[in-house]
Short mmCIF file of C-alpha atoms and ligand atoms in Angstrom, two decimals:
data_model
loop_
_atom_site.label_atom_id
_atom_site.label_comp_id
_atom_site.label_asym_id
_atom_site.label_seq_id
_atom_site.Cartn_x
_atom_site.Cartn_y
_atom_site.Cartn_z
CA MET O 677 18.54 -18.08 -59.63
CA LYS O 678 21.06 -16.20 -61.28
CA ARG O 679 19.27 -13.41 -62.79
CA LEU O 680 20.70 -13.30 -66.47
CA PHE O 681 21.15 -10.02 -68.52
CA LEU O 682 20.89 -10.73 -72.33
CA LEU O 683 21.77 -8.29 -74.46
CA ARG O 684 21.59 -8.19 -78.43
CA TYR O 685 21.60 -6.39 -81.54
CA ASP O 686 19.17 -7.11 -84.55
CA THR O 687 21.71 -6.17 -87.18
CA GLU O 688 19.53 -5.41 -90.21
CA ARG O 689 20.29 -2.53 -91.83
CA SER O 690 21.38 -2.60 -95.31
CA SER O 691 22.76 1.21 -95.75
CA GLN O 692 26.98 1.40 -96.08
CA GLU O 693 26.28 5.03 -95.59
CA GLN O 694 24.26 4.91 -92.32
CA MET O 695 26.41 2.13 -91.01
CA ALA O 696 29.56 2.72 -91.54
CA GLY O 697 31.77 2.00 -88.31
CA PHE O 698 29.23 0.73 -86.31
CA LEU O 699 30.75 -3.17 -85.70
CA GLU O 700 34.10 -1.94 -85.04
CA LYS O 701 32.90 0.07 -82.42
CA ALA O 702 31.09 -2.38 -81.03
CA VAL O 703 33.91 -4.55 -81.03
CA ALA O 704 35.69 -1.95 -79.13
CA VAL O 705 33.21 -0.94 -76.88
CA HIS O 706 32.50 -4.45 -75.67
CA ARG O 707 35.81 -5.62 -75.56
CA ALA O 708 36.74 -2.50 -73.31
CA ASP O 709 33.83 -3.30 -70.88
CA GLN O 710 33.54 -6.60 -71.44
CA ILE O 711 30.03 -6.84 -72.43
CA PRO O 712 28.89 -10.14 -74.25
CA ALA O 713 26.20 -9.44 -77.04
CA THR O 714 24.39 -11.48 -79.49
CA PHE O 715 23.98 -9.98 -83.27
CA PHE O 716 21.09 -11.59 -84.79
CA CYS O 717 22.36 -10.50 -88.42
CA ARG O 718 19.55 -10.32 -91.01
CA SER O 719 21.72 -11.82 -93.87
CA ALA O 720 20.37 -9.40 -96.63
CA ALA O 721 22.22 -6.88 -94.30
CA VAL O 722 25.32 -8.80 -94.68
CA GLU O 723 25.36 -9.30 -98.59
CA ALA O 724 24.99 -5.35 -99.09
CA ARG O 725 27.74 -4.58 -95.86
CA GLU O 726 29.85 -8.44 -96.42
CA ASP O 727 33.65 -6.16 -96.33
CA ASP O 728 32.25 -5.43 -93.02
CA PHE O 729 30.41 -8.32 -91.83
CA ARG O 730 33.45 -10.52 -92.99
CA ALA O 731 35.97 -8.24 -91.24
CA PHE O 732 33.86 -8.39 -88.01
CA ASP O 733 33.78 -11.83 -88.00
CA GLU O 734 37.57 -12.07 -88.38
CA THR O 735 37.96 -10.07 -85.14
CA VAL O 736 35.23 -11.89 -83.09
CA LYS O 737 35.10 -15.54 -84.00
CA ASP O 738 37.07 -16.63 -81.26
CA ASP O 739 36.31 -14.58 -78.66
CA PRO O 740 33.22 -15.99 -76.47
CA LEU O 741 31.81 -12.07 -75.83
CA PHE O 742 30.47 -12.09 -79.14
CA ASP O 743 27.97 -14.27 -80.78
CA ILE O 744 26.75 -14.27 -84.22
CA GLN O 745 22.78 -15.67 -85.08
CA ASP O 746 20.35 -14.99 -87.80
CA HIS O 747 17.68 -12.76 -88.54
CA SER O 748 16.31 -13.96 -91.51
CA TYR O 749 17.44 -13.06 -95.11
CA SER O 750 14.27 -10.37 -95.74
CA HIS O 751 12.94 -9.06 -92.44
CA ILE O 752 10.04 -12.45 -92.69
CA GLY O 753 7.51 -12.90 -90.03
CA LEU O 754 7.52 -16.20 -87.71
CA CYS O 755 4.52 -17.29 -85.27
CA TYR O 756 2.34 -14.55 -86.66
CA GLU O 757 -1.51 -14.31 -87.09
CA ALA O 758 -0.61 -14.53 -90.66
CA GLY O 759 2.32 -14.10 -92.31
CA SER O 760 3.90 -15.84 -95.52
CA PRO O 761 3.38 -19.46 -96.35
CA VAL O 762 5.53 -22.04 -94.72
CA ASP O 763 7.14 -23.08 -98.01
CA VAL O 764 8.06 -19.24 -98.31
CA LEU O 765 9.69 -18.65 -95.02
CA LYS O 766 11.55 -21.85 -95.54
CA ALA O 767 13.43 -20.29 -98.39
CA ASP O 768 14.08 -17.29 -97.24
CA TYR O 769 15.34 -18.82 -94.09
CA GLU O 770 17.72 -21.04 -96.34
CA LYS O 771 18.95 -18.44 -98.09
CA SER O 772 19.61 -16.48 -94.99
CA PHE O 773 21.62 -20.02 -93.52
CA ALA O 774 23.88 -20.11 -96.30
CA ILE O 775 24.54 -16.50 -96.49
CA HIS O 776 26.12 -16.93 -93.37
CA GLU O 777 27.66 -20.07 -94.09
CA ARG O 778 29.40 -18.45 -96.68
CA VAL O 779 30.93 -15.08 -94.83
CA PHE O 780 30.78 -16.57 -91.53
CA GLY O 781 31.91 -19.96 -92.36
CA LYS O 782 29.41 -21.35 -89.62
CA ARG O 783 25.96 -21.90 -89.88
CA PRO O 784 23.70 -20.04 -87.31
CA ILE O 785 21.68 -21.94 -84.62
CA GLY O 786 19.41 -18.76 -83.17
CA VAL O 787 17.37 -16.94 -84.61
CA SER O 788 15.10 -13.54 -83.53
CA ILE O 789 11.49 -13.17 -84.64
CA CYS O 790 11.69 -10.31 -87.15
CA GLY O 791 8.92 -7.69 -85.97
CA THR O 792 6.66 -6.87 -89.09
CA SER O 793 4.36 -4.05 -87.57
CA GLY O 794 1.32 -5.63 -88.25
CA LYS O 795 2.22 -6.52 -91.94
CA ASP O 796 1.80 -10.11 -91.21
CA GLY O 797 -1.26 -9.66 -88.71
CA ALA O 798 -1.02 -10.10 -84.96
CA GLY O 799 2.03 -12.01 -83.18
CA LEU O 800 0.87 -14.84 -81.82
CA LYS O 801 1.69 -16.12 -78.46
CA GLY O 802 3.08 -18.87 -79.52
CA PHE O 803 4.29 -22.23 -81.76
CA ASP O 804 1.25 -24.15 -80.03
CA GLU O 805 -1.68 -21.06 -81.32
CA THR O 806 -1.86 -22.69 -84.57
CA ASP O 807 -1.25 -25.33 -86.65
CA LYS O 808 0.68 -23.25 -88.97
CA ALA O 809 3.18 -21.65 -86.70
CA ARG O 810 3.20 -25.53 -85.71
CA ALA O 811 4.64 -26.20 -88.97
CA GLU O 812 6.47 -23.31 -89.16
CA LEU O 813 8.47 -24.37 -86.12
CA ASP O 814 9.18 -27.61 -87.43
CA MET O 815 10.41 -26.37 -90.78
CA MET O 816 12.65 -23.88 -88.67
CA ALA O 817 13.86 -27.15 -86.66
CA GLY O 818 14.99 -28.86 -89.81
CA LEU O 819 17.25 -26.11 -91.02
CA GLY O 820 18.86 -26.90 -87.66
CA LEU O 821 17.51 -24.42 -85.08
CA ARG O 822 18.24 -24.81 -81.68
CA MET O 823 17.19 -21.52 -79.78
CA ILE O 824 14.64 -18.34 -80.43
CA ASN O 825 12.29 -16.50 -78.83
CA SER O 826 10.57 -17.94 -76.03
CA LYS O 827 7.07 -18.52 -77.89
CA ARG O 828 4.61 -20.93 -76.35
CA VAL O 829 1.39 -20.54 -74.78
CA GLY O 830 1.73 -20.04 -70.89
CA VAL O 831 4.65 -19.06 -70.81
CA ASN O 832 5.63 -15.21 -70.34
CA GLY O 833 7.86 -14.97 -73.17
CA SER O 834 9.70 -11.43 -71.63
CA CYS O 835 10.97 -13.22 -68.43
CA GLU O 836 11.29 -16.27 -69.16
CA PHE O 837 13.35 -19.46 -70.36
CA THR O 838 11.59 -22.14 -72.22
CA ASN O 839 11.88 -25.59 -74.36
CA TYR O 840 10.11 -26.84 -76.90
CA ALA O 841 9.38 -30.07 -76.03
CA PRO O 842 5.64 -29.80 -75.81
CA LEU O 843 5.70 -28.98 -79.49
CA GLY O 844 8.17 -32.28 -80.38
CA HIS O 845 11.58 -30.15 -80.25
CA PRO O 846 13.12 -30.83 -76.64
CA GLU O 847 16.44 -29.96 -78.18
CA ILE O 848 15.13 -26.17 -78.90
CA MET O 849 16.02 -23.42 -75.92
CA GLY O 850 13.24 -20.36 -75.73
CA PHE O 851 15.12 -17.54 -74.77
CA PRO O 852 13.31 -13.94 -73.43
CA SER O 853 12.87 -11.25 -75.60
CA GLY O 854 11.82 -7.63 -75.01
CA TYR O 855 12.47 -3.85 -74.52
CA SER O 856 12.98 -3.20 -78.01
CA ASP O 857 14.99 0.37 -78.56
CA THR O 858 12.90 0.89 -81.38
CA GLY O 859 10.05 1.81 -78.42
CA TRP O 860 11.90 3.14 -75.69
CA MET O 861 14.70 5.11 -77.41
CA TYR O 862 13.53 5.09 -80.93
CA ARG O 863 10.30 6.19 -80.80
CA ALA O 864 10.75 7.79 -77.23
CA GLU O 865 7.64 5.92 -75.58
CA GLN O 866 8.57 6.02 -72.46
CA GLY O 867 9.93 9.23 -72.16
CA ASP O 868 13.62 9.74 -71.10
CA PRO O 869 15.17 6.21 -72.64
CA MET O 870 17.61 6.03 -70.42
CA ASP O 871 15.25 7.00 -67.17
CA TYR O 872 12.83 4.58 -68.09
CA ILE O 873 15.79 1.58 -69.69
CA LEU O 874 17.78 2.01 -66.16
CA GLY O 875 14.43 2.26 -63.94
CA GLN O 876 12.59 -1.18 -65.90
CA ILE O 877 16.35 -2.82 -65.22
CA LYS O 878 16.15 -1.77 -61.69
CA GLU O 879 11.87 -3.25 -61.29
CA ARG O 880 13.38 -6.48 -62.96
CA ALA O 881 16.86 -6.71 -60.91
CA GLU O 882 13.82 -6.46 -57.54
CA ARG O 883 11.43 -9.23 -58.73
CA ASP O 884 14.49 -11.75 -59.65
CA ALA O 885 13.62 -11.42 -63.26
CA HIS O 886 15.96 -12.16 -65.84
CA MET O 887 16.46 -9.06 -68.11
CA PRO O 888 16.32 -8.84 -72.38
CA LEU O 889 17.35 -5.99 -74.25
CA MET O 890 17.03 -5.81 -77.69
CA LEU O 891 19.18 -3.03 -79.25
CA HIS O 892 18.84 -2.96 -83.12
CA ASP O 893 22.25 -1.89 -85.54
CA TRP O 894 20.71 1.39 -86.74
CA VAL O 895 18.94 2.58 -83.75
CA ALA O 896 22.10 2.05 -81.50
CA TRP O 897 24.21 3.54 -84.38
CA ASN O 898 22.38 6.56 -85.33
CA GLU O 899 19.71 7.17 -83.15
CA ALA O 900 21.61 7.19 -79.47
CA PRO O 901 22.60 10.56 -77.84
CA ASP O 902 26.26 9.88 -79.83
CA LYS O 903 28.34 7.49 -81.57
CA GLU O 904 30.27 6.06 -78.53
CA LEU O 905 27.73 3.58 -77.35
CA THR O 906 27.79 5.10 -73.91
CA HIS O 907 24.42 4.36 -73.76
CA VAL O 908 25.27 0.62 -74.02
CA ARG O 909 28.21 1.10 -71.69
CA ARG O 910 25.79 2.83 -68.77
CA ILE O 911 23.19 -0.08 -69.48
CA ALA O 912 25.52 -2.58 -68.70
CA GLU O 913 27.51 -1.84 -66.00
CA TRP O 914 24.10 -0.47 -64.22
CA ALA O 915 22.44 -4.13 -64.60
CA ARG O 916 25.75 -5.45 -63.04
CA GLN O 917 25.88 -3.30 -60.06
CA LEU O 918 22.37 -5.23 -60.01
CA GLY O 919 23.56 -8.45 -59.87
CA TYR O 920 23.01 -9.54 -63.05
CA GLU O 921 25.10 -11.56 -64.78
CA LEU O 922 25.21 -10.54 -68.64
CA VAL O 923 25.33 -13.30 -71.34
CA THR O 924 25.21 -14.30 -74.88
CA HIS O 925 22.55 -16.59 -76.35
CA ILE O 926 24.64 -19.20 -77.07
CA ALA O 927 26.34 -19.39 -73.39
CA CYS O 928 22.87 -19.74 -72.19
CA TYR O 929 22.41 -23.03 -74.50
CA GLY O 930 25.34 -24.78 -73.27
CA GLU O 931 23.67 -24.54 -69.47
CA LYS O 932 21.36 -26.74 -70.02
CA SER O 933 19.76 -26.64 -66.16
CA LEU O 934 18.15 -22.76 -67.54
CA TRP O 935 16.29 -23.98 -70.21
CA ALA O 936 16.26 -28.05 -70.42
CA SER O 937 14.23 -28.89 -67.53
ZN1 ZN V 143 14.56 -6.51 -87.15
#
């Protein structure tokens, strides 16, 4: 099995003042080092920084290194114990997808689930855990969803790809998700951030496991040691040294043998 490294940015900050320069720098760095990345964009941020996002999309839209997907409109919670009613979730994602269509000229097919910090109760182990969560997945499928975090009971969502055939959606890929930089970098919960994350990548490589890396635009830009994305370059270089193939989420979707069996 080839080991895949899935680097993503949950791109969600609305503040132009805080985020000025981030998208340009990300394009420059990811191109210079040929690092594939998926940008799950929260569309309230797209709206607030529309010129930036339009310029970003213009620059990357024909470049397979960059994959633009969705992170809701208002950072709303899918697949939680409690959480908003399905019709409220639907309205949020409909609004978000419409903004993607207007600004990027393209409807997203991928969503990364938002962390809502306990506001919606605990995150469920899977969309198959409650009837409401099943209804949420059905609703998202109806909006054209084709890829989302691996969230099925019994599936290790931090390592494994899956699909949602047992829930009636064989066309939807589940992707591994984990290692949020809000934990290991922003809050430095594991000691030195770089020692920790490079160590984790090595440990995964030794287990022959896929490696997801969840970055955030505001952490990578405002909470990192510099504004050159040096940490991202080091992480990508290390992953390659350990034999990882770096990929976007949409590239994984195109490789059905990974998730559709
Ligand atoms: Zn988020």
